[in-house]
Coordinates of C-alpha atoms and ligand atoms in Angstrom, one line a residue:
Chain A
M16 CA -57.3 29.2 -21.5
M17 CA -58.8 27.1 -18.9
E18 CA -55.7 25.0 -17.9
N19 CA -56.4 25.7 -14.3
T20 CA -56.0 22.2 -12.5
Q21 CA -58.7 22.8 -9.9
F22 CA -61.3 21.6 -12.5
Q23 CA -59.8 18.3 -13.4
D24 CA -58.9 17.4 -9.9
D25 CA -62.0 15.5 -8.8
A26 CA -60.5 13.4 -6.1
P27 CA -60.3 15.2 -2.8
L28 CA -56.7 15.9 -1.5
L29 CA -57.7 14.9 2.0
K30 CA -60.5 12.6 3.3
V31 CA -61.2 12.7 7.0
R32 CA -63.5 10.2 8.5
G33 CA -64.9 9.8 12.0
L34 CA -62.1 11.9 13.6
T35 CA -62.6 11.8 17.4
R36 CA -60.7 13.1 20.3
S37 CA -61.8 13.5 24.0
Y38 CA -60.2 14.9 27.0
W39 CA -61.2 12.4 29.6
A40 CA -65.0 12.9 29.9
R41 CA -65.0 16.1 27.9
T42 CA -65.5 15.9 24.1
G43 CA -63.0 17.7 22.0
C44 CA -64.2 16.7 18.6
A45 CA -66.5 13.8 17.7
E46 CA -67.0 11.8 14.5
V47 CA -65.9 14.6 12.2
D48 CA -66.0 13.8 8.5
L49 CA -64.6 16.2 5.9
D50 CA -63.1 16.4 2.4
V51 CA -60.9 19.0 1.0
W52 CA -60.0 19.6 -2.6
P53 CA -57.0 21.4 -4.2
G54 CA -57.6 25.0 -4.9
E55 CA -60.4 25.6 -2.3
V56 CA -60.8 26.9 1.2
L57 CA -62.9 25.1 3.7
G58 CA -63.9 27.4 6.6
I59 CA -64.8 26.0 10.0
V60 CA -66.8 28.2 12.4
G61 CA -68.5 27.5 15.8
E62 CA -68.6 28.9 19.3
S63 CA -65.8 28.8 21.6
G64 CA -65.1 25.3 22.9
S65 CA -66.8 23.7 19.9
G66 CA -63.7 21.6 19.0
K67 CA -62.3 23.5 16.0
S68 CA -58.8 23.7 17.4
T69 CA -58.9 20.2 18.6
L70 CA -59.8 19.0 15.1
L71 CA -57.1 21.0 13.5
S72 CA -54.5 19.8 16.1
C73 CA -55.5 16.2 15.4
L74 CA -55.1 16.7 11.7
A75 CA -51.7 18.4 12.2
G76 CA -50.5 15.6 14.5
H77 CA -50.0 18.1 17.4
L78 CA -52.6 15.9 19.3
E79 CA -53.3 12.2 19.0
A80 CA -56.7 11.3 17.8
D81 CA -58.7 8.6 19.7
A82 CA -60.4 7.3 16.5
G83 CA -60.8 8.0 12.8
S84 CA -58.7 8.4 9.7
V85 CA -57.1 11.2 7.7
V86 CA -56.4 9.9 4.2
Q87 CA -54.2 11.6 1.8
G88 CA -53.0 9.8 -1.4
G89 CA -54.4 6.5 -0.3
E90 CA -52.4 6.6 3.1
D91 CA -53.8 7.2 6.6
V92 CA -51.7 10.0 7.8
L93 CA -52.4 9.2 11.4
R94 CA -50.8 5.8 10.9
L95 CA -47.6 7.1 9.3
P96 CA -44.4 6.4 11.2
E97 CA -43.3 9.5 13.1
P98 CA -40.4 10.4 10.8
A99 CA -42.7 10.3 7.7
R100 CA -45.2 12.3 9.4
R101 CA -42.9 14.9 10.5
R102 CA -41.6 15.1 7.0
L103 CA -45.0 15.7 5.7
M104 CA -45.6 18.5 8.2
R105 CA -42.3 20.1 7.1
T106 CA -43.1 20.1 3.3
D107 CA -46.4 19.0 2.0
W108 CA -48.5 20.6 4.7
A109 CA -48.2 23.8 6.7
Y110 CA -49.8 24.9 9.9
I111 CA -50.4 28.6 10.5
H112 CA -50.8 29.4 14.2
Q113 CA -53.1 32.0 15.6
H114 CA -50.1 33.6 17.3
A115 CA -47.2 34.2 14.9
R116 CA -44.7 33.8 17.7
D117 CA -45.9 30.1 18.0
G118 CA -45.0 29.4 14.4
L119 CA -41.8 31.5 14.1
R120 CA -38.4 31.4 15.7
M121 CA -38.2 34.9 17.3
N122 CA -34.5 34.9 17.7
V123 CA -33.8 34.1 14.0
S124 CA -33.8 36.5 11.2
A125 CA -36.9 36.8 8.8
G126 CA -34.8 35.2 6.0
G127 CA -33.6 32.6 8.5
N128 CA -37.3 31.7 9.4
V129 CA -38.1 31.1 5.8
G130 CA -34.8 29.4 5.0
E131 CA -35.0 27.1 7.8
R132 CA -38.1 25.5 6.5
M133 CA -36.6 25.2 3.0
M134 CA -33.6 23.4 4.5
A135 CA -35.9 21.1 6.5
G136 CA -37.5 20.3 3.1
G137 CA -34.1 19.4 1.7
A138 CA -32.7 22.7 0.2
R139 CA -28.9 23.0 0.7
H140 CA -27.6 25.8 -1.5
Y141 CA -27.2 29.0 0.7
G142 CA -27.4 31.5 -2.1
S143 CA -30.4 30.2 -3.6
I144 CA -32.2 29.8 -0.1
R145 CA -31.5 33.4 0.5
D146 CA -32.9 34.4 -3.0
T147 CA -36.0 32.4 -2.5
A148 CA -36.5 33.7 1.0
A149 CA -36.2 37.3 -0.3
D150 CA -38.7 36.6 -3.1
W151 CA -41.2 35.1 -0.5
L152 CA -40.8 38.2 1.7
Q153 CA -41.7 40.2 -1.3
R154 CA -44.7 38.0 -2.1
V155 CA -46.1 38.5 1.4
E156 CA -45.3 42.3 1.1
I157 CA -42.4 42.4 3.5
D158 CA -39.6 44.7 2.2
P159 CA -36.8 42.2 1.3
A160 CA -34.3 44.7 2.7
R161 CA -35.6 43.5 6.1
I162 CA -34.4 40.0 5.5
D163 CA -31.9 40.2 8.3
D164 CA -34.2 41.7 10.8
R165 CA -35.7 39.4 13.5
P166 CA -39.5 39.0 13.7
T167 CA -39.3 40.8 17.1
A168 CA -38.8 44.0 15.1
F169 CA -42.0 43.4 13.0
S170 CA -45.5 44.4 13.6
G171 CA -48.3 41.8 14.3
G172 CA -49.5 41.8 10.8
M173 CA -45.9 41.5 9.4
Q174 CA -45.2 38.6 11.8
Q175 CA -48.3 36.9 10.5
R176 CA -47.3 37.4 6.9
L177 CA -43.8 36.1 7.7
Q178 CA -45.3 33.0 9.2
I179 CA -47.3 32.5 6.0
A180 CA -44.1 32.9 3.8
R181 CA -42.4 30.3 6.1
G182 CA -45.2 27.9 5.6
L183 CA -45.7 28.3 2.0
V184 CA -42.1 28.5 0.8
T185 CA -42.0 24.6 0.3
A186 CA -45.2 24.9 -1.9
P187 CA -47.4 22.7 0.4
K188 CA -50.5 21.1 -0.9
L189 CA -52.5 21.7 2.4
V190 CA -52.4 24.7 4.8
L191 CA -54.1 24.4 8.2
M192 CA -54.9 27.8 9.8
D193 CA -56.3 28.4 13.3
E194 CA -57.5 32.0 13.6
P195 CA -54.9 33.5 11.3
T196 CA -56.3 37.0 11.4
G197 CA -57.4 37.1 15.0
G198 CA -56.1 40.0 16.9
L199 CA -55.1 41.9 13.8
D200 CA -56.8 45.2 13.0
V201 CA -59.2 45.3 10.0
S202 CA -57.1 46.8 7.3
V203 CA -54.2 44.3 8.1
Q204 CA -56.6 41.6 8.0
A205 CA -57.9 42.6 4.7
R206 CA -54.4 42.6 3.3
L207 CA -53.8 39.1 4.6
L208 CA -57.2 37.9 3.1
D209 CA -56.3 39.3 -0.3
L210 CA -52.9 37.6 -0.1
L211 CA -54.3 34.3 0.8
R212 CA -56.9 34.4 -2.0
G213 CA -54.2 35.0 -4.5
L214 CA -52.0 32.2 -3.1
V215 CA -54.9 29.7 -3.1
R216 CA -55.7 30.5 -6.7
D217 CA -52.2 30.6 -8.0
M218 CA -50.7 27.6 -6.1
G219 CA -53.9 25.4 -6.1
L220 CA -53.6 25.3 -2.3
A221 CA -56.2 23.5 -0.2
V222 CA -56.8 25.4 3.0
I223 CA -58.7 24.6 6.1
L224 CA -59.4 27.8 7.9
V225 CA -60.7 28.0 11.5
T226 CA -62.1 31.3 12.4
H227 CA -64.7 33.2 14.6
D228 CA -65.2 35.9 12.0
I229 CA -68.2 35.2 9.7
G230 CA -67.1 38.1 7.5
V231 CA -63.7 36.4 6.9
V232 CA -65.3 33.1 5.9
R233 CA -67.8 34.8 3.7
L234 CA -64.9 36.4 1.7
L235 CA -62.4 33.6 1.8
A236 CA -64.2 30.2 2.2
D237 CA -65.7 28.2 -0.7
R238 CA -67.3 25.8 1.6
L239 CA -68.2 26.1 5.3
M240 CA -68.6 23.7 8.2
V241 CA -70.4 24.7 11.4
M242 CA -69.3 22.9 14.6
R243 CA -71.0 22.6 18.0
H244 CA -70.1 20.5 20.9
G245 CA -67.4 18.9 18.9
R246 CA -69.6 17.8 16.1
V247 CA -70.4 19.2 12.6
V248 CA -74.0 20.4 12.7
E249 CA -74.1 21.8 9.2
A250 CA -71.9 22.1 6.1
G251 CA -72.2 23.3 2.5
L252 CA -71.6 26.2 0.2
T253 CA -70.5 29.1 2.3
D254 CA -73.1 31.6 1.1
R255 CA -75.9 29.0 1.3
V256 CA -75.0 28.0 5.0
L257 CA -74.9 31.6 5.9
D258 CA -78.0 32.9 4.0
D259 CA -80.3 29.9 4.2
P260 CA -79.1 28.1 7.4
Q261 CA -81.1 25.0 8.3
H262 CA -79.9 24.2 11.8
D263 CA -81.2 26.2 14.7
Y264 CA -77.5 26.7 16.0
T265 CA -76.4 28.0 12.6
Q266 CA -79.2 30.4 12.6
L267 CA -78.3 31.8 16.0
L268 CA -74.6 32.1 15.0
V269 CA -75.5 34.1 11.7
S270 CA -78.1 36.2 13.3
S271 CA -75.7 37.3 16.0
V272 CA -73.5 39.1 13.4
L273 CA -74.3 42.2 11.6
P274 CA -74.8 41.7 7.9
A275 CA -71.6 42.2 5.9
Chain B
M1331 CA -81.3 26.8 -20.1
I1332 CA -83.4 27.2 -17.0
H1333 CA -86.1 24.7 -16.0
V1334 CA -87.9 25.2 -12.6
R1335 CA -90.6 22.6 -11.8
D1336 CA -92.7 22.4 -8.7
V1337 CA -90.4 24.2 -6.5
S1338 CA -91.4 25.1 -3.0
K1339 CA -89.5 27.1 -0.4
S1340 CA -90.2 28.1 3.2
F1341 CA -88.1 29.4 6.0
T1342 CA -88.1 27.9 9.5
L1343 CA -87.1 30.4 12.1
H1344 CA -85.8 28.4 14.9
A1345 CA -85.0 31.2 17.1
Q1346 CA -88.6 32.4 17.0
G1347 CA -90.3 29.3 18.2
G1348 CA -89.9 27.5 15.0
I1349 CA -92.3 29.6 13.0
V1350 CA -92.4 28.6 9.3
I1351 CA -92.7 31.2 6.7
P1352 CA -94.0 29.6 3.5
V1353 CA -92.9 31.6 0.5
L1354 CA -93.2 29.6 -2.8
E1355 CA -95.2 26.6 -3.8
G1356 CA -95.3 24.9 -7.2
A1357 CA -93.1 27.5 -8.7
R1358 CA -92.4 27.0 -12.5
L1359 CA -90.2 28.8 -14.8
E1360 CA -88.7 28.0 -18.3
V1361 CA -86.1 30.3 -19.8
A1362 CA -84.6 29.6 -23.2
A1363 CA -81.2 30.8 -24.6
G1364 CA -81.4 34.3 -25.8
E1365 CA -84.4 35.1 -23.6
C1366 CA -84.8 37.7 -20.8
V1367 CA -87.5 37.0 -18.3
A1368 CA -88.5 39.6 -15.7
L1369 CA -89.8 38.5 -12.3
T1370 CA -92.7 40.6 -11.0
G1371 CA -95.0 40.7 -8.1
S1372 CA -95.6 42.6 -5.0
S1373 CA -93.0 43.3 -2.3
G1374 CA -92.6 40.1 -0.3
S1375 CA -94.0 37.8 -2.9
G1376 CA -90.7 36.0 -3.4
K1377 CA -89.0 37.5 -6.4
S1378 CA -85.6 37.7 -4.7
T1379 CA -86.1 34.3 -3.1
L1380 CA -86.7 32.7 -6.5
L1381 CA -83.6 34.4 -7.9
R1382 CA -81.5 33.2 -5.0
L1383 CA -82.8 29.7 -5.6
L1384 CA -81.7 29.9 -9.2
Q1385 CA -78.3 31.0 -8.0
G1386 CA -78.0 28.1 -5.6
N1387 CA -77.9 30.6 -2.7
Y1388 CA -81.1 29.1 -1.1
A1389 CA -81.9 25.5 -0.9
P1390 CA -85.3 24.4 -2.3
A1391 CA -87.6 22.3 -0.1
S1392 CA -88.7 20.3 -3.1
G1393 CA -88.9 20.3 -6.8
R1394 CA -86.3 20.7 -9.6
I1395 CA -84.2 23.7 -10.5
E1396 CA -82.1 22.9 -13.5
V1397 CA -79.6 25.6 -14.5
A1398 CA -77.3 25.1 -17.5
G1399 CA -77.8 21.4 -17.1
L1400 CA -77.2 21.0 -13.3
D1401 CA -80.1 20.2 -10.8
L1402 CA -79.5 22.6 -8.0
A1403 CA -81.7 20.7 -5.7
T1404 CA -79.3 17.7 -5.7
A1405 CA -76.0 19.2 -6.8
T1406 CA -73.0 19.0 -4.4
P1407 CA -71.6 22.3 -3.2
R1408 CA -68.6 21.9 -5.4
E1409 CA -70.9 21.3 -8.5
I1410 CA -72.6 24.5 -7.7
A1411 CA -69.3 26.4 -7.3
A1412 CA -68.1 25.1 -10.7
L1413 CA -71.4 26.1 -12.3
R1414 CA -71.0 29.6 -10.8
R1415 CA -67.5 29.8 -12.1
D1416 CA -68.2 29.3 -15.8
R1417 CA -71.8 29.1 -16.5
L1418 CA -73.8 31.1 -14.1
G1419 CA -73.3 34.8 -13.6
Y1420 CA -75.0 37.0 -11.0
V1421 CA -75.3 40.7 -10.5
S1422 CA -76.3 41.1 -6.9
Q1423 CA -77.5 44.3 -5.4
F1424 CA -74.8 44.3 -2.9
L1425 CA -71.0 44.5 -3.4
R1426 CA -69.2 41.9 -1.2
V1427 CA -65.5 42.2 -1.7
V1428 CA -62.2 41.9 0.2
P1429 CA -61.5 45.5 1.4
R1430 CA -58.5 46.9 -0.4
V1431 CA -58.7 45.0 -3.6
P1432 CA -58.8 47.5 -6.4
A1433 CA -62.0 47.7 -8.6
H1434 CA -60.3 46.4 -11.7
D1435 CA -59.2 43.3 -9.9
V1436 CA -62.6 42.8 -8.4
V1437 CA -64.0 42.7 -12.0
A1438 CA -61.2 40.6 -13.3
D1439 CA -61.5 38.1 -10.5
P1440 CA -63.9 35.7 -12.3
L1441 CA -61.7 35.4 -15.3
L1442 CA -58.6 34.7 -13.1
Q1443 CA -60.6 31.9 -11.4
L1444 CA -61.2 30.5 -15.0
G1445 CA -57.4 30.6 -15.6
V1446 CA -57.4 33.6 -17.9
P1447 CA -53.9 35.2 -17.9
P1448 CA -53.9 38.3 -15.6
A1449 CA -53.0 40.9 -18.3
A1450 CA -55.8 39.8 -20.5
A1451 CA -58.4 39.6 -17.6
R1452 CA -57.3 43.1 -16.5
E1453 CA -57.7 44.4 -20.0
R1454 CA -61.3 43.0 -20.3
A1455 CA -62.2 44.4 -16.8
E1456 CA -61.0 47.8 -17.7
A1457 CA -62.8 47.8 -21.1
L1458 CA -66.1 47.2 -19.3
L1459 CA -65.4 49.7 -16.4
S1460 CA -64.6 52.2 -19.1
R1461 CA -67.7 51.4 -21.0
L1462 CA -69.7 51.9 -17.8
N1463 CA -68.2 55.3 -17.4
L1464 CA -66.5 54.6 -14.1
P1465 CA -63.8 57.3 -13.9
Q1466 CA -60.4 55.7 -14.5
A1467 CA -59.0 57.3 -11.3
L1468 CA -61.2 54.9 -9.4
W1469 CA -60.0 51.7 -11.1
S1470 CA -57.1 51.1 -8.8
L1471 CA -59.1 52.0 -5.7
S1472 CA -61.1 49.5 -3.4
P1473 CA -64.8 49.8 -4.2
T1474 CA -65.8 49.7 -0.6
T1475 CA -65.7 53.5 -0.4
F1476 CA -67.5 54.0 -3.8
S1477 CA -70.9 55.6 -4.0
G1478 CA -74.0 53.3 -4.5
G1479 CA -74.1 53.8 -8.3
E1480 CA -70.3 53.3 -8.6
Q1481 CA -70.5 50.1 -6.6
Q1482 CA -73.3 48.9 -8.7
R1483 CA -71.4 49.5 -11.9
V1484 CA -68.5 47.4 -10.5
N1485 CA -71.0 44.6 -9.7
I1486 CA -72.3 44.8 -13.2
A1487 CA -68.9 44.8 -14.9
R1488 CA -68.1 41.7 -12.7
G1489 CA -71.3 40.0 -14.0
F1490 CA -70.6 40.8 -17.7
V1491 CA -66.9 40.2 -17.8
H1492 CA -67.3 36.5 -18.8
P1493 CA -69.9 35.4 -21.4
Y1494 CA -72.0 33.3 -18.9
P1495 CA -74.7 31.4 -20.7
V1496 CA -77.1 32.1 -17.8
L1497 CA -77.2 35.4 -16.1
L1498 CA -79.3 36.5 -13.0
L1499 CA -79.8 40.2 -12.4
D1500 CA -81.2 41.7 -9.2
E1501 CA -82.1 45.3 -9.9
P1502 CA -79.3 46.0 -12.2
T1503 CA -80.3 49.6 -13.0
A1504 CA -81.6 50.7 -9.5
S1505 CA -79.1 53.3 -8.6
L1506 CA -77.8 54.3 -12.0
D1507 CA -78.2 57.7 -13.9
P1508 CA -79.8 57.5 -17.4
L1509 CA -76.6 57.3 -19.2
N1510 CA -75.3 54.4 -17.4
R1511 CA -78.7 52.8 -17.3
A1512 CA -78.7 52.8 -21.1
V1513 CA -75.3 51.1 -21.1
V1514 CA -76.5 48.3 -18.8
L1515 CA -79.6 47.8 -21.2
D1516 CA -77.2 47.6 -24.1
L1517 CA -75.1 45.0 -22.2
I1518 CA -78.2 43.0 -21.6
R1519 CA -79.3 43.2 -25.2
E1520 CA -75.9 42.0 -26.3
A1521 CA -76.0 39.1 -23.9
K1522 CA -79.3 38.1 -25.3
A1523 CA -77.9 38.4 -28.8
R1524 CA -75.1 35.9 -28.0
G1525 CA -77.6 33.4 -26.8
A1526 CA -77.6 34.0 -22.9
A1527 CA -80.7 33.2 -20.8
L1528 CA -81.4 36.0 -18.4
V1529 CA -83.7 36.3 -15.4
G1530 CA -84.0 39.6 -13.7
I1531 CA -85.8 41.7 -11.2
F1532 CA -86.4 45.2 -12.4
H1533 CA -88.5 47.7 -10.4
D1534 CA -87.6 50.1 -13.2
R1535 CA -90.8 49.5 -15.3
E1536 CA -89.5 51.2 -18.3
A1537 CA -86.3 49.1 -18.4
R1538 CA -88.4 46.0 -18.0
D1539 CA -90.5 46.8 -20.8
E1540 CA -87.6 47.6 -23.0
I1541 CA -85.7 44.5 -22.5
A1542 CA -87.8 41.7 -21.1
D1543 CA -89.3 39.2 -23.5
R1544 CA -91.7 38.0 -20.9
E1545 CA -92.8 38.7 -17.3
V1546 CA -93.4 36.0 -14.7
D1547 CA -95.6 37.0 -11.9
V1548 CA -94.1 35.4 -8.7
S1549 CA -97.4 36.0 -6.6
L1550 CA -98.8 33.1 -8.7
F1551 CA -96.6 30.8 -6.7
A1552 CA -97.6 32.2 -3.3
A1553 CA -97.6 29.5 -0.7
A1554 CA -100.6 29.2 1.5
P1555 CA -99.7 30.6 4.9
Ligands
LIG479 N1 -55.9 20.3 26.7 C1 -57.2 20.1 27.1 N2 -57.5 19.6 28.2 C2 -58.8 19.4 28.5 N3 -59.9 19.9 27.8 C3 -59.5 20.5 26.6 C4 -58.1 20.7 26.3 N4 -58.2 21.4 25.0 C5 -59.4 21.7 24.7 N5 -60.3 21.1 25.8 C6 -61.8 21.1 25.7 O1 -62.2 20.6 24.5 C7 -63.4 21.3 24.0 C8 -62.9 21.8 22.6 O2 -61.9 22.8 22.7 P1 -61.2 23.6 21.4 O3 -60.0 24.2 21.9 O4 -61.0 22.5 20.3 O5 -62.3 24.6 21.1 P2 -62.4 25.7 19.9 O6 -63.5 25.5 19.1 O7 -61.1 25.8 19.3 O8 -62.7 27.0 20.7 P3 -62.1 28.5 20.6 O9 -63.0 29.1 19.6 O10 -62.4 29.1 21.9 O11 -60.6 28.4 20.2 C9 -63.6 22.4 25.0 O12 -64.6 21.9 25.9 C10 -62.3 22.5 25.7 O13 -62.6 23.0 27.1
LIG480 N1 -83.2 34.1 4.3 C1 -84.5 34.3 4.7 N2 -84.8 33.9 5.9 C2 -86.1 34.1 6.3 N3 -87.1 34.6 5.5 C3 -86.8 35.0 4.3 C4 -85.4 34.9 3.9 N4 -85.4 35.3 2.5 C5 -86.7 35.8 2.2 N5 -87.5 35.5 3.3 C6 -88.9 35.8 3.4 O1 -89.5 35.4 2.2 C7 -90.5 36.3 1.8 C8 -90.2 36.8 0.3 O2 -89.1 37.6 0.3 P1 -88.4 38.1 -1.0 O3 -87.2 38.9 -0.5 O4 -88.2 36.9 -2.0 O5 -89.5 39.1 -1.6 P2 -89.4 40.1 -3.0 O6 -90.5 39.7 -3.8 O7 -88.1 40.1 -3.4 O8 -89.7 41.5 -2.3 P3 -89.2 43.0 -2.6 O9 -89.8 43.5 -3.8 O10 -89.6 43.8 -1.4 O11 -87.7 42.8 -2.7 C9 -90.5 37.4 2.7 O12 -91.6 37.1 3.7 C10 -89.2 37.2 3.4 O13 -89.3 37.8 4.8
LIG481 MG1 -59.5 27.3 19.2
LIG482 MG1 -86.3 41.5 -3.5

């Protein structure tokens, strides 16, 4: 009955140590340490400019880190040769952008968007690619009859769900998300959160989720990290960090939102 | 099942000039399997604080808080999360759920987290909801729009859906009618009978007298201001 693998997996999927990136004299992120395990969501919050996107971009390889290591399976991802690193981002990892249009090809059909990532991961058979794409559209609650529509014909919430389908179709182990629910209205957000919770549980995904929304992390994140001026000021169990914050900055952040 | 020794807890309010609010000092509590202990004490004495410490929601300043074998003062966040998944149940006063998730899934969720197959989890959830007299028409709706008493019953069902060896209850009968209050008291009795250790806050004095084996007055641990 308790075959769920998240209990046995005691080694973290990802170990980040000392991750640092500056922009000339300005700090992006500094000496960030974090671990993520399969089947859990790590939330990252902090004021604007605190270094959340810099951190995520360094992890994803969109930005080069100045120092630090990002170890997965005994290997420092930051030191992988470029082709191996790109392969990783195309299959084992997924990055969900805040603006769906940055993560989608807007002039390619919905099915093509999902299929393209499968092909990048090695899939070749057209019929099965199309079937899997249709199945994923269904899983993110997009009518498969719209498989040939372009994302430009979709609402913001649908585009975001399509981006998630595209990212998850290769069954990645790690998903990086920068404000995935920003700019969506509350009911669309709720739908997306519910979907993500189910996928984390069913696929054993590890998720690093950057957001401004304390309500979202309370519902979705198992653990929470608070950043300020590029550094981690507090980290721990999400509800403990939010309900019994120790650091003065965390107290300020929590007190400036209405209770959920 | 629960051993609390010399626990102290205070809150430092940085935004208000760093004032320190001392709440508990030298708190002690022992709860055996099959026992139900009620926390009592005046408003503001620290009943909810102690319950939250037992849940891992608040961090103790010092002392030991052992719950089902885990010391919450030194445990890692992941150890606490694992404890909550299979050994430590909690019925909170507030319902916090992703909007739009139907009530029967909210209740089944702890079982899904444990790897119980969805159909079996749903079945157990619905059995509890029906026992708590939540109209069947509501099961497939999100509890965010439910009345206080309906939300509370969803919370209670969620807390009793898995046979947790330790169960914490914050005002489990507060907004219930007599019929449902009786159901909750029965659920508590059954949990005791299967050997669960329970700690609760019950402002409802009759309920407390009926099911608590002992009372612990939290004012005894009042920290000197
Ligand atoms: N390309 C860049 N060039 C120079 N400075 C940058 C650049 N990108 C980010 N910064 C600076 O690095 C710091 C961290 O920025 P980052 O975008 O990581 O913050 P953030 O936490 O994601 O903020 P937000 O919540 O507003 O998205 C800020 O001071 C920012 O001005
Ligand atoms: N998260 C917190 N931050 C700051 N102070 C807190 C926090 N939680 C509790 N306190 C303070 O601790 C003291 C005890 O509060 P607690 O809620 O435990 O009392 P209680 O015995 O449950 O009271 P009631 O019967 O009114 O519910 C109060 O002074 C309260 O303001
Ligand atoms: Mg950002
Ligand atoms: Mg209270």
